[in-house]
Tab-separated table of C-alpha atoms and ligand atoms in Angstrom:
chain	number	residue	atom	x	y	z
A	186	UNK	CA	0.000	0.000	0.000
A	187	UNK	CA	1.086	3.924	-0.510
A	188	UNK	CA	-1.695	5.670	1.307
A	189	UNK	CA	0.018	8.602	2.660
A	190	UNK	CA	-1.339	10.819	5.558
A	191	UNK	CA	-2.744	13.592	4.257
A	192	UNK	CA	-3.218	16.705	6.327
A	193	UNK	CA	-7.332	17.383	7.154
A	194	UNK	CA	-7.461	20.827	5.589
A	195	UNK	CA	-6.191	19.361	1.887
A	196	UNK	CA	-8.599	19.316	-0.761
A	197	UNK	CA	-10.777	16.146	-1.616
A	198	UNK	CA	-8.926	15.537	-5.024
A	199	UNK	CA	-5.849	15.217	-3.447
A	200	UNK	CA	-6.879	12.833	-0.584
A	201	UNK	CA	-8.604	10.660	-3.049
A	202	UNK	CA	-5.452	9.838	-5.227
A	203	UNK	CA	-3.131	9.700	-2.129
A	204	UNK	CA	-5.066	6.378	-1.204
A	205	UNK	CA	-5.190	4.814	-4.260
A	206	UNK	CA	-2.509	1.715	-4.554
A	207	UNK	CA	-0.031	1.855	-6.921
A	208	UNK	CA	-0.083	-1.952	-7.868
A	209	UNK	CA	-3.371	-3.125	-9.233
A	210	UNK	CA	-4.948	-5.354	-6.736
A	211	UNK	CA	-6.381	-8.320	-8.725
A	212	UNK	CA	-9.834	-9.730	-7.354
A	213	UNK	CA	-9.338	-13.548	-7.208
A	214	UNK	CA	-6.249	-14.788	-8.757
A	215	UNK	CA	-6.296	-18.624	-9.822
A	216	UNK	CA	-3.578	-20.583	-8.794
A	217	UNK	CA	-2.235	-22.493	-11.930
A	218	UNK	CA	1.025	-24.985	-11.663
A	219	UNK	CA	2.949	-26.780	-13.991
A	220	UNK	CA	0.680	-29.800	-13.778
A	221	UNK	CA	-2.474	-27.403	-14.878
A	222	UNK	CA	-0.126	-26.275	-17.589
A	223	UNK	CA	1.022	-29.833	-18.789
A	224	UNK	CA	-2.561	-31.185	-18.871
A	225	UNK	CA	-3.787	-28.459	-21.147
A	226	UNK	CA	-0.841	-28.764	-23.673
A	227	UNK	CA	-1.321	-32.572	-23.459
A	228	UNK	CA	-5.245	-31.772	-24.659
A	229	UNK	CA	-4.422	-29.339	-27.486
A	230	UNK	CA	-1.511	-32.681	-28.372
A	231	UNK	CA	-4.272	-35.175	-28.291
A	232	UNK	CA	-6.618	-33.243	-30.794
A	233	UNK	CA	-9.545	-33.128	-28.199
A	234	UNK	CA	-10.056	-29.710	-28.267
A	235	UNK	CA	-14.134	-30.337	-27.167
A	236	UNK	CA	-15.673	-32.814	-25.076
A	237	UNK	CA	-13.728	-35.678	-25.033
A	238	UNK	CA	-12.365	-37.896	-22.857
A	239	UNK	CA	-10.745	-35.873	-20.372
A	240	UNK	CA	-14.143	-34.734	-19.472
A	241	UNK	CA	-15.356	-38.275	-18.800
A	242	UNK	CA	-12.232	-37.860	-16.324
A	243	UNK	CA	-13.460	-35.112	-14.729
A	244	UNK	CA	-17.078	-35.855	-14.193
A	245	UNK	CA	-16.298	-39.143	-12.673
A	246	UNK	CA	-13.719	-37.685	-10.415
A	247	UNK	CA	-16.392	-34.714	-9.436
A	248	UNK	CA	-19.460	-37.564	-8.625
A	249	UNK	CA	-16.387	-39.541	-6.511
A	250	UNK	CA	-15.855	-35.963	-5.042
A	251	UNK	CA	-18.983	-34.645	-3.825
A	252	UNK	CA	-20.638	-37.947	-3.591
A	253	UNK	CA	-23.401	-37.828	-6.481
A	254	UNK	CA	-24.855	-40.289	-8.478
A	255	UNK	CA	-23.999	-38.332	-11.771
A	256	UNK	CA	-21.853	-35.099	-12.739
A	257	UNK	CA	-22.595	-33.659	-16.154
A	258	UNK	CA	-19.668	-30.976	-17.259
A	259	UNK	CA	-20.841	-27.890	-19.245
A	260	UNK	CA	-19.272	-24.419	-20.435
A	261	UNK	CA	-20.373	-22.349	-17.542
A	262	UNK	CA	-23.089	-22.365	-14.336
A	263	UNK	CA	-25.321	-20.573	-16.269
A	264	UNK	CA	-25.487	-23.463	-19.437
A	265	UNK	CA	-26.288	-25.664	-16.431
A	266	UNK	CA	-28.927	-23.726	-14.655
A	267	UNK	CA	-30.630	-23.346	-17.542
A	268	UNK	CA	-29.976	-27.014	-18.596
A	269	UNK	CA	-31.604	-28.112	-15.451
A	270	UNK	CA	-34.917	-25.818	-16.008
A	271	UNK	CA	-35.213	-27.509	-18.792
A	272	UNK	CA	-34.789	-30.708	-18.434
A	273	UNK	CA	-37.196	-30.436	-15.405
A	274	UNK	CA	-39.856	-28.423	-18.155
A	275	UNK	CA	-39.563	-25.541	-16.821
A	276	UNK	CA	-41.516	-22.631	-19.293
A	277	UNK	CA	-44.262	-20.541	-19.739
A	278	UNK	CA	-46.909	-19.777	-17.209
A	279	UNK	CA	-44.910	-20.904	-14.496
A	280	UNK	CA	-43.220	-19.989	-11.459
A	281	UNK	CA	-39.674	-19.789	-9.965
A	282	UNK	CA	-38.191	-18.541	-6.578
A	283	UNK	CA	-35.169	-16.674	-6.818
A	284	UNK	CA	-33.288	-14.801	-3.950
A	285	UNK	CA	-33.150	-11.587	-4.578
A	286	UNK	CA	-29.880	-11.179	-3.755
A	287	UNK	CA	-27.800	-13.502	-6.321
A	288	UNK	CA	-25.889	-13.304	-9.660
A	289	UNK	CA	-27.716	-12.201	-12.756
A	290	UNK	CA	-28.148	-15.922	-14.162
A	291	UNK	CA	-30.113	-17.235	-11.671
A	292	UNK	CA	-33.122	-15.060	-12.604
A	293	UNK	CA	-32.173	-15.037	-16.645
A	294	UNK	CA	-32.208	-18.418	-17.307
A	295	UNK	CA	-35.958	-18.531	-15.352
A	296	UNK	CA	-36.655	-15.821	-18.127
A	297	UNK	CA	-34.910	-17.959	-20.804
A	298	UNK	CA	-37.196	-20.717	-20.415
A	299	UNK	CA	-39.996	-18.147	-20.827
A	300	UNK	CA	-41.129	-18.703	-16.777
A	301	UNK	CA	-41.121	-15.726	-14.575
A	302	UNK	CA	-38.893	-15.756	-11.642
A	303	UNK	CA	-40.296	-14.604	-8.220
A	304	UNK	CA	-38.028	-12.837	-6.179
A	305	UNK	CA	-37.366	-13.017	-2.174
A	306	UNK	CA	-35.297	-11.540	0.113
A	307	UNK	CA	-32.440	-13.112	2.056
A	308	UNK	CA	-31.823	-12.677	6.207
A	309	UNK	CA	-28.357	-10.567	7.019
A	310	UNK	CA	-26.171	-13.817	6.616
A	311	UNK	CA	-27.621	-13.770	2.886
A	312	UNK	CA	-29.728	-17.020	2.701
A	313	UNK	CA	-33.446	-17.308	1.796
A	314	UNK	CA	-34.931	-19.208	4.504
A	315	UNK	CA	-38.103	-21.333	4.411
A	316	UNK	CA	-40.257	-19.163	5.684
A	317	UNK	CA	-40.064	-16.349	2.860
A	318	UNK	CA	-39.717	-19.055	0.373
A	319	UNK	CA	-43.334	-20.679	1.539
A	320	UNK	CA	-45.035	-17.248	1.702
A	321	UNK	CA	-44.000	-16.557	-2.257
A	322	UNK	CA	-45.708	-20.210	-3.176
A	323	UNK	CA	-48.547	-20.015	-5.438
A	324	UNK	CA	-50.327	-22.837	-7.880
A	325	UNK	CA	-47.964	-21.648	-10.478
A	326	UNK	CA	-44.826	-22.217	-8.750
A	327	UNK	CA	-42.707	-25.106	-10.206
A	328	UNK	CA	-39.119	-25.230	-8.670
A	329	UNK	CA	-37.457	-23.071	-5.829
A	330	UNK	CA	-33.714	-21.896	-6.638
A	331	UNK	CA	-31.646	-21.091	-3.140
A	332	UNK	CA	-27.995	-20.091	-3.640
A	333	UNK	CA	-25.589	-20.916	-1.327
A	334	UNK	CA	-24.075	-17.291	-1.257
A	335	UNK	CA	-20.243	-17.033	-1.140
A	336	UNK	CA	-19.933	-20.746	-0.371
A	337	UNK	CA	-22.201	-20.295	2.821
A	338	UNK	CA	-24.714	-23.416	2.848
A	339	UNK	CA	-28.153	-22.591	3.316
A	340	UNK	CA	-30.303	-24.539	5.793
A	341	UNK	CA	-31.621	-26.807	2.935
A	342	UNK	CA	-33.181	-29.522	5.480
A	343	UNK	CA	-36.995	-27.090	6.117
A	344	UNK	CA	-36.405	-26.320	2.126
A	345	UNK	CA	-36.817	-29.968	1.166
A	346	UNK	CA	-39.130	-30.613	3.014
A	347	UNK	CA	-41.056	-27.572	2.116
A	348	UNK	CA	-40.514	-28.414	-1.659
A	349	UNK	CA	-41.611	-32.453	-0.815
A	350	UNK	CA	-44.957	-30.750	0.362
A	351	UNK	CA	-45.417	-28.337	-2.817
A	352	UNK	CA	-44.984	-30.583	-5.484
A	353	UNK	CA	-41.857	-28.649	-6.748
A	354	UNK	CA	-38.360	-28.911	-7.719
A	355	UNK	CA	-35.030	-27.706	-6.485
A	356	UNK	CA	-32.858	-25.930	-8.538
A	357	UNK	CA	-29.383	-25.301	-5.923
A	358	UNK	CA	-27.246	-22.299	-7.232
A	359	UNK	CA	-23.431	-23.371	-5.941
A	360	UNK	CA	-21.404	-21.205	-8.438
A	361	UNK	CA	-19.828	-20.120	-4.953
A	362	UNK	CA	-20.176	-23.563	-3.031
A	363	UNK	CA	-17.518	-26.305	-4.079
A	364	UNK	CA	-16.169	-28.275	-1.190
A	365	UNK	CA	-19.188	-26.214	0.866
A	366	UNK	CA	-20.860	-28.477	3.200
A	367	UNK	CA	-23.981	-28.687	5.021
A	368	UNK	CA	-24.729	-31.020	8.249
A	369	UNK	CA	-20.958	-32.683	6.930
A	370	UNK	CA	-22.258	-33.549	3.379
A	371	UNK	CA	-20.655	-31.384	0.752
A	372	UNK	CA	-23.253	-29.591	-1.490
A	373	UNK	CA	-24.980	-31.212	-4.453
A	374	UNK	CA	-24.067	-34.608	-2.849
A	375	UNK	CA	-27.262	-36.968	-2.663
A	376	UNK	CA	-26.705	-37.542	1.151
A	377	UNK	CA	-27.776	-34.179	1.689
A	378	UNK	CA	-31.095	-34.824	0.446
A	379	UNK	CA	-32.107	-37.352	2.938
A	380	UNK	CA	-35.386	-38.879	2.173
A	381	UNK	CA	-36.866	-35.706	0.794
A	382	UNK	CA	-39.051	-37.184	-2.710
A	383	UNK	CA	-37.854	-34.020	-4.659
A	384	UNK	CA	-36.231	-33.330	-7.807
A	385	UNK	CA	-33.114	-31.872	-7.510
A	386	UNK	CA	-30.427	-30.479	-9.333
A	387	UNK	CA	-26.976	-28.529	-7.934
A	388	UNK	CA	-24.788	-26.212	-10.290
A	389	UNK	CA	-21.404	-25.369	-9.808
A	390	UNK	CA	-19.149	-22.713	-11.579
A	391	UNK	CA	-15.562	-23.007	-12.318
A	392	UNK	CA	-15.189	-19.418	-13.962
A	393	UNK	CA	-11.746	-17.858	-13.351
A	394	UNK	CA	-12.804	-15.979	-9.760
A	395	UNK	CA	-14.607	-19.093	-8.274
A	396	UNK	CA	-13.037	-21.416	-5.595
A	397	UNK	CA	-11.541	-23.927	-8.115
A	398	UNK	CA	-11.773	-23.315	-12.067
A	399	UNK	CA	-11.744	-24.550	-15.516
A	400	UNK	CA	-11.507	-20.603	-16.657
A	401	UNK	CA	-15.000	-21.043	-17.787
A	402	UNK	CA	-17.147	-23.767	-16.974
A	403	UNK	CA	-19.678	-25.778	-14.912
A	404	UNK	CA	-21.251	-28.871	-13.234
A	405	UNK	CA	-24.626	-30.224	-12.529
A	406	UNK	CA	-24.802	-32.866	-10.192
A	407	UNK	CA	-27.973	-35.560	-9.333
A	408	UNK	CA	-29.110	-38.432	-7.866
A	409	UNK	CA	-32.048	-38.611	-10.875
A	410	UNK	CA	-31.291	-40.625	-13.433
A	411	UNK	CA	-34.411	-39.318	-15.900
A	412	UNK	CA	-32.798	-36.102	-14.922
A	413	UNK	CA	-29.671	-36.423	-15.932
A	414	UNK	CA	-30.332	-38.214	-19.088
A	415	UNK	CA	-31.879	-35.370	-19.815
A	416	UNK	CA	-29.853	-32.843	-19.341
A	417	UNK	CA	-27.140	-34.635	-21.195
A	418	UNK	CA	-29.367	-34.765	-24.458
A	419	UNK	CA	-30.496	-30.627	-23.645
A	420	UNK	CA	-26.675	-29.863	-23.162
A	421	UNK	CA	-25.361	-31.295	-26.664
A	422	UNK	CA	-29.090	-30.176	-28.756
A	423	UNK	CA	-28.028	-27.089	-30.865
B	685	PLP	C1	-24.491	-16.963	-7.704
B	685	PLP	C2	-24.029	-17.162	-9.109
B	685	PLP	N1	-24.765	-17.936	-9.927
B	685	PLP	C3	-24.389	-18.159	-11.210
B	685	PLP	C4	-23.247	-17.599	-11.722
B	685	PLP	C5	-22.887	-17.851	-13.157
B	685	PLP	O1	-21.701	-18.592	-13.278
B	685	PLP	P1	-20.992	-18.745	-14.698
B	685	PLP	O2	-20.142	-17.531	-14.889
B	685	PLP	O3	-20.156	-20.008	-14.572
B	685	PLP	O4	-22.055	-18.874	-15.735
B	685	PLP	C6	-22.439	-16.789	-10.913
B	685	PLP	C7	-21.217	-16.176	-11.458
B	685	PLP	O5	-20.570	-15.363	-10.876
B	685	PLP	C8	-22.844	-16.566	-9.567
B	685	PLP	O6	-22.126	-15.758	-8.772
């Protein structure tokens, strides 16, 4: 840092620039080895430049990892919340909760499906809880979409259950949340769900500023099978 004192009486301007660092301070810088380095020049050597099998690789290492029946790769979070809407058919005329306080994607792709997304508020530690979720319920409401803010779980237990009662689906927003855990299961894993007879879904992001990254990219995870054969067929449909 160069902040310098500067003397009350001197003129806004001047205190402004006095604080302002001299070295850029980058916002989340990812940390890439050698190894990092040597697998991508060993994909642009094998000719896989797309999908191939290194992403088999990674999928089965991220299901091992957070403990899900399947892990379906995409090119970012937002490919796979919108993936997940519709492979859960998701569209007009109906409903989805959103926290109001989220990234723009979780309410777009609610619009990209042509649904409207219903927005509530979050407590001070930024979760949606149950209660505020329940009172924004109505017959057109088809999935609820909680985000685990910053990697901080929310208390998905009363949101299950809450969803088991409604008829409707859960859509769980974990750009923030890999390696996040909630009563000792790590998010998206189907341990978390308990008993709960819901549909669920859980979307990761590995863009550059997240906790671990692909530079751009993403994961759903499930326990569904129907679900995730279809959101592998909606993920490769152009
Ligand atoms: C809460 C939240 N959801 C979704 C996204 C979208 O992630 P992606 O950039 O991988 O599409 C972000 C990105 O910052 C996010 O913060």
């Amino acid at each position: 840092m160069s902040a310098q004192l500067v003397p009350a009486g001197a003129p806004s301007q001047t205190r402004i620039r006095s604080n302002v660092r001299e070295e850029f301070l980058p916002f989340a810088l990812p940390s890439i080895g050698e190894e990092e380095i040597a697998e991508v020049v060993d994909s642009l050597r094998s000719g896989w430049v797309t999908t191939g099998p290194k992403v088999k690789r990674f999928e089965a290492d991220f299901s091992e990892y957070i403990g899900s029946r399947h892990a379906i790769a995409l090119n970012s979070c937002t490919a796979g919340l919108h993936i997940a809407l519709t492979a859960l058919g998701i569209g007009p005329g109906h409903e989805v909760i959103v926290p109001a306080l989220t990234f723009c994607s979780t309410a777009n792709v609610v619009v990209h499906v042509g649904a409207r997304p219903v927005l509530v508020d979050v407590g001070d530690d930024f979760k949606v809880t149950p209660e505020l979720i329940e009172s924004a319920i109505t017959p057109r409401t088809k999935a609820i979409m909680p985000v685990h803010y910053s990697g901080q779980a929310c208390d998905m237990d009363p949101i299950y259950q809450l969803a088991a009662r409604h008829g409707l689906a859960v859509v769980e927003d974990a750009a923030h949340a890999v390696g996040s855990t909630y009563r000792g299961c790590k998010i998206g894993s189907d341990a978390i769900q308990g008993s709960a007879d819901i549909k669920r879904v859980t979307v990761f992001s590995f863009y550059g500023t997240k906790n671990m990254t692909t530079a751009e990219g993403g994961m759903n995870t499930t326990a569904d099978d129907r679900l995730a054969e279809r959101m592998r067929l909606v993920k490769t449909r152009k």
